[in-house]
Amino acid sequence: MWQYIFFPAIFMKEDVGYSVRVPSLPGCFSQGDNLRHATEMAGEAIGLMLEGVAPKDYPEPVMPSMDELNEGDVIVAVPFDKTAYDRKYNSGSVRRNVSLPKWLDTLASENNLSLSTVLQKGLRSTLNV
């Protein structure tokens, strides 16, 4: 079961909204109209930066140093949930080949069961997602 990982981010007040920088992920920047929107957008930016990276290879979140802050900046712990991110952006179907006993296939067909649906429900239940 996936858990949140929190990345400390520097939120900088702008004339309108906030700009955001995530020091643990070089090149990770975002912005938002208000603090809540900026936090959501920072989570999306984190997801983009970690796209294709295995969770075991994620960089360790580090707290920004005081030297990185300007007057008025605030540090916010931005949550990232890989499962939620993947559900939103990587929900396309993939084709998988499965093997099962002939008698079970026959029984499923006789009961008009969709093996794809049964497999998805079983995986969700097993993985608690």
PDB file of C-alpha atoms in Angstrom:
ATOM      1  CA  MET A   1       0.000   0.000   0.000  1.00  0.00           C
ATOM      2  CA  TRP A   2       1.416   3.338  -1.044  1.00  0.00           C
ATOM      3  CA  GLN A   3       1.814   6.093   1.515  1.00  0.00           C
ATOM      4  CA  TYR A   4       2.300   9.802   1.118  1.00  0.00           C
ATOM      5  CA  ILE A   5       5.762  11.213   0.871  1.00  0.00           C
ATOM      6  CA  PHE A   6       6.147  14.856   1.870  1.00  0.00           C
ATOM      7  CA  PHE A   7       8.508  17.164   0.038  1.00  0.00           C
ATOM      8  CA  PRO A   8       9.381  20.465   1.749  1.00  0.00           C
ATOM      9  CA  ALA A   9       8.821  23.320  -0.687  1.00  0.00           C
ATOM     10  CA  ILE A  10       9.552  27.020  -0.559  1.00  0.00           C
ATOM     11  CA  PHE A  11       6.481  29.163  -1.226  1.00  0.00           C
ATOM     12  CA  MET A  12       7.226  32.713  -2.341  1.00  0.00           C
ATOM     13  CA  LYS A  13       4.432  35.297  -2.243  1.00  0.00           C
ATOM     14  CA  GLU A  14       3.930  37.062  -5.568  1.00  0.00           C
ATOM     15  CA  ASP A  15       1.719  40.027  -6.550  1.00  0.00           C
ATOM     16  CA  VAL A  16      -0.875  37.400  -7.432  1.00  0.00           C
ATOM     17  CA  GLY A  17      -0.578  34.016  -5.734  1.00  0.00           C
ATOM     18  CA  TYR A  18       2.564  32.050  -4.955  1.00  0.00           C
ATOM     19  CA  SER A  19       5.572  30.662  -6.762  1.00  0.00           C
ATOM     20  CA  VAL A  20       6.890  27.347  -5.488  1.00  0.00           C
ATOM     21  CA  ARG A  21      10.292  25.647  -5.575  1.00  0.00           C
ATOM     22  CA  VAL A  22      10.988  22.102  -4.364  1.00  0.00           C
ATOM     23  CA  PRO A  23      14.703  21.994  -3.424  1.00  0.00           C
ATOM     24  CA  SER A  24      14.795  18.176  -3.164  1.00  0.00           C
ATOM     25  CA  LEU A  25      13.935  17.978  -6.879  1.00  0.00           C
ATOM     26  CA  PRO A  26      16.205  20.296  -8.884  1.00  0.00           C
ATOM     27  CA  GLY A  27      14.206  22.046 -11.587  1.00  0.00           C
ATOM     28  CA  CYS A  28      10.878  21.476  -9.833  1.00  0.00           C
ATOM     29  CA  PHE A  29       8.923  24.734  -9.873  1.00  0.00           C
ATOM     30  CA  SER A  30       5.237  25.589  -9.831  1.00  0.00           C
ATOM     31  CA  GLN A  31       2.792  28.336  -8.974  1.00  0.00           C
ATOM     32  CA  GLY A  32      -0.779  28.875  -7.892  1.00  0.00           C
ATOM     33  CA  ASP A  33      -3.397  31.560  -7.394  1.00  0.00           C
ATOM     34  CA  ASN A  34      -3.500  31.006  -3.636  1.00  0.00           C
ATOM     35  CA  LEU A  35      -1.754  28.835  -1.047  1.00  0.00           C
ATOM     36  CA  ARG A  36      -4.081  25.861  -1.549  1.00  0.00           C
ATOM     37  CA  HIS A  37      -3.869  26.011  -5.345  1.00  0.00           C
ATOM     38  CA  ALA A  38      -0.084  26.429  -5.201  1.00  0.00           C
ATOM     39  CA  THR A  39       0.168  23.337  -2.955  1.00  0.00           C
ATOM     40  CA  GLU A  40      -1.936  21.281  -5.381  1.00  0.00           C
ATOM     41  CA  MET A  41       0.099  22.473  -8.350  1.00  0.00           C
ATOM     42  CA  ALA A  42       3.349  21.725  -6.511  1.00  0.00           C
ATOM     43  CA  GLY A  43       2.110  18.149  -5.977  1.00  0.00           C
ATOM     44  CA  GLU A  44       1.472  17.877  -9.722  1.00  0.00           C
ATOM     45  CA  ALA A  45       4.952  19.214 -10.468  1.00  0.00           C
ATOM     46  CA  ILE A  46       6.471  16.670  -8.082  1.00  0.00           C
ATOM     47  CA  GLY A  47       4.585  13.926  -9.920  1.00  0.00           C
ATOM     48  CA  LEU A  48       5.946  15.103 -13.252  1.00  0.00           C
ATOM     49  CA  MET A  49       9.486  15.164 -11.896  1.00  0.00           C
ATOM     50  CA  LEU A  50       9.121  11.615 -10.539  1.00  0.00           C
ATOM     51  CA  GLU A  51       7.382  10.183 -13.612  1.00  0.00           C
ATOM     52  CA  GLY A  52       9.141   6.967 -14.559  1.00  0.00           C
ATOM     53  CA  VAL A  53      11.176   6.857 -11.327  1.00  0.00           C
ATOM     54  CA  ALA A  54      10.655   3.834  -9.077  1.00  0.00           C
ATOM     55  CA  PRO A  55       9.595   4.853  -5.546  1.00  0.00           C
ATOM     56  CA  LYS A  56      12.694   3.175  -4.116  1.00  0.00           C
ATOM     57  CA  ASP A  57      14.771   5.609  -6.202  1.00  0.00           C
ATOM     58  CA  TYR A  58      12.980   8.800  -5.116  1.00  0.00           C
ATOM     59  CA  PRO A  59      15.338  11.413  -3.720  1.00  0.00           C
ATOM     60  CA  GLU A  60      15.263  11.884   0.017  1.00  0.00           C
ATOM     61  CA  PRO A  61      13.166  14.950   0.887  1.00  0.00           C
ATOM     62  CA  VAL A  62      15.404  17.520   2.549  1.00  0.00           C
ATOM     63  CA  MET A  63      14.473  20.613   4.492  1.00  0.00           C
ATOM     64  CA  PRO A  64      15.646  23.812   2.785  1.00  0.00           C
ATOM     65  CA  SER A  65      18.320  25.735   4.614  1.00  0.00           C
ATOM     66  CA  MET A  66      17.552  29.156   6.023  1.00  0.00           C
ATOM     67  CA  ASP A  67      20.007  30.578   3.470  1.00  0.00           C
ATOM     68  CA  GLU A  68      17.572  29.593   0.716  1.00  0.00           C
ATOM     69  CA  LEU A  69      14.742  31.684   2.159  1.00  0.00           C
ATOM     70  CA  ASN A  70      13.945  35.313   1.506  1.00  0.00           C
ATOM     71  CA  GLU A  71      11.821  37.498   3.731  1.00  0.00           C
ATOM     72  CA  GLY A  72       8.194  36.397   3.508  1.00  0.00           C
ATOM     73  CA  ASP A  73       8.962  32.922   2.127  1.00  0.00           C
ATOM     74  CA  VAL A  74       7.348  29.986   3.866  1.00  0.00           C
ATOM     75  CA  ILE A  75       8.147  26.288   3.852  1.00  0.00           C
ATOM     76  CA  VAL A  76       5.229  23.945   3.209  1.00  0.00           C
ATOM     77  CA  ALA A  77       5.358  20.139   3.297  1.00  0.00           C
ATOM     78  CA  VAL A  78       3.760  19.162  -0.011  1.00  0.00           C
ATOM     79  CA  PRO A  79       2.209  15.677  -0.002  1.00  0.00           C
ATOM     80  CA  PHE A  80       2.751  13.330  -2.952  1.00  0.00           C
ATOM     81  CA  ASP A  81       0.752  10.120  -3.372  1.00  0.00           C
ATOM     82  CA  LYS A  82       2.025   8.028  -6.276  1.00  0.00           C
ATOM     83  CA  THR A  83      -1.103   5.863  -6.369  1.00  0.00           C
ATOM     84  CA  ALA A  84      -3.392   8.892  -6.624  1.00  0.00           C
ATOM     85  CA  TYR A  85      -1.103  10.468  -9.232  1.00  0.00           C
ATOM     86  CA  ASP A  86      -1.056   7.287 -11.323  1.00  0.00           C
ATOM     87  CA  ARG A  87      -4.838   6.931 -11.073  1.00  0.00           C
ATOM     88  CA  LYS A  88      -5.233  10.448 -12.430  1.00  0.00           C
ATOM     89  CA  TYR A  89      -2.585  10.429 -15.164  1.00  0.00           C
ATOM     90  CA  ASN A  90      -1.707   6.806 -15.947  1.00  0.00           C
ATOM     91  CA  SER A  91      -5.093   5.111 -15.962  1.00  0.00           C
ATOM     92  CA  GLY A  92      -4.954   3.909 -19.556  1.00  0.00           C
ATOM     93  CA  SER A  93      -5.429   0.209 -20.109  1.00  0.00           C
ATOM     94  CA  VAL A  94      -2.601  -2.192 -20.803  1.00  0.00           C
ATOM     95  CA  ARG A  95      -2.988  -5.570 -22.410  1.00  0.00           C
ATOM     96  CA  ARG A  96      -1.869  -8.547 -20.280  1.00  0.00           C
ATOM     97  CA  ASN A  97      -1.904 -12.201 -21.121  1.00  0.00           C
ATOM     98  CA  VAL A  98      -3.067 -14.501 -18.305  1.00  0.00           C
ATOM     99  CA  SER A  99      -3.254 -18.267 -18.000  1.00  0.00           C
ATOM    100  CA  LEU A 100      -6.035 -20.094 -16.195  1.00  0.00           C
ATOM    101  CA  PRO A 101      -7.435 -23.616 -16.183  1.00  0.00           C
ATOM    102  CA  LYS A 102      -9.820 -24.412 -19.057  1.00  0.00           C
ATOM    103  CA  TRP A 103     -12.635 -25.381 -16.674  1.00  0.00           C
ATOM    104  CA  LEU A 104     -12.385 -21.991 -14.948  1.00  0.00           C
ATOM    105  CA  ASP A 105     -12.445 -20.152 -18.264  1.00  0.00           C
ATOM    106  CA  THR A 106     -15.526 -22.144 -19.298  1.00  0.00           C
ATOM    107  CA  LEU A 107     -17.282 -21.399 -16.006  1.00  0.00           C
ATOM    108  CA  ALA A 108     -16.491 -17.680 -16.320  1.00  0.00           C
ATOM    109  CA  SER A 109     -17.840 -17.626 -19.896  1.00  0.00           C
ATOM    110  CA  GLU A 110     -21.008 -19.469 -18.893  1.00  0.00           C
ATOM    111  CA  ASN A 111     -21.605 -16.836 -16.192  1.00  0.00           C
ATOM    112  CA  ASN A 112     -20.864 -13.906 -18.528  1.00  0.00           C
ATOM    113  CA  LEU A 113     -17.961 -12.722 -16.382  1.00  0.00           C
ATOM    114  CA  SER A 114     -15.480 -10.221 -17.756  1.00  0.00           C
ATOM    115  CA  LEU A 115     -12.049 -11.543 -16.828  1.00  0.00           C
ATOM    116  CA  SER A 116     -10.627  -8.020 -17.048  1.00  0.00           C
ATOM    117  CA  THR A 117     -13.151  -6.753 -14.499  1.00  0.00           C
ATOM    118  CA  VAL A 118     -12.595  -9.709 -12.184  1.00  0.00           C
ATOM    119  CA  LEU A 119      -8.819  -9.286 -12.387  1.00  0.00           C
ATOM    120  CA  GLN A 120      -9.009  -5.530 -11.699  1.00  0.00           C
ATOM    121  CA  LYS A 121     -11.293  -6.071  -8.696  1.00  0.00           C
ATOM    122  CA  GLY A 122      -8.993  -8.808  -7.372  1.00  0.00           C
ATOM    123  CA  LEU A 123      -5.877  -6.686  -7.760  1.00  0.00           C
ATOM    124  CA  ARG A 124      -7.520  -3.681  -6.089  1.00  0.00           C
ATOM    125  CA  SER A 125      -8.639  -5.860  -3.202  1.00  0.00           C
ATOM    126  CA  THR A 126      -5.263  -7.557  -2.828  1.00  0.00           C
ATOM    127  CA  LEU A 127      -3.354  -4.248  -3.014  1.00  0.00           C
ATOM    128  CA  ASN A 128      -5.891  -2.332  -0.872  1.00  0.00           C
ATOM    129  CA  VAL A 129      -6.293   0.428  -3.471  1.00  0.00           C
TER     130      VAL A 129
END
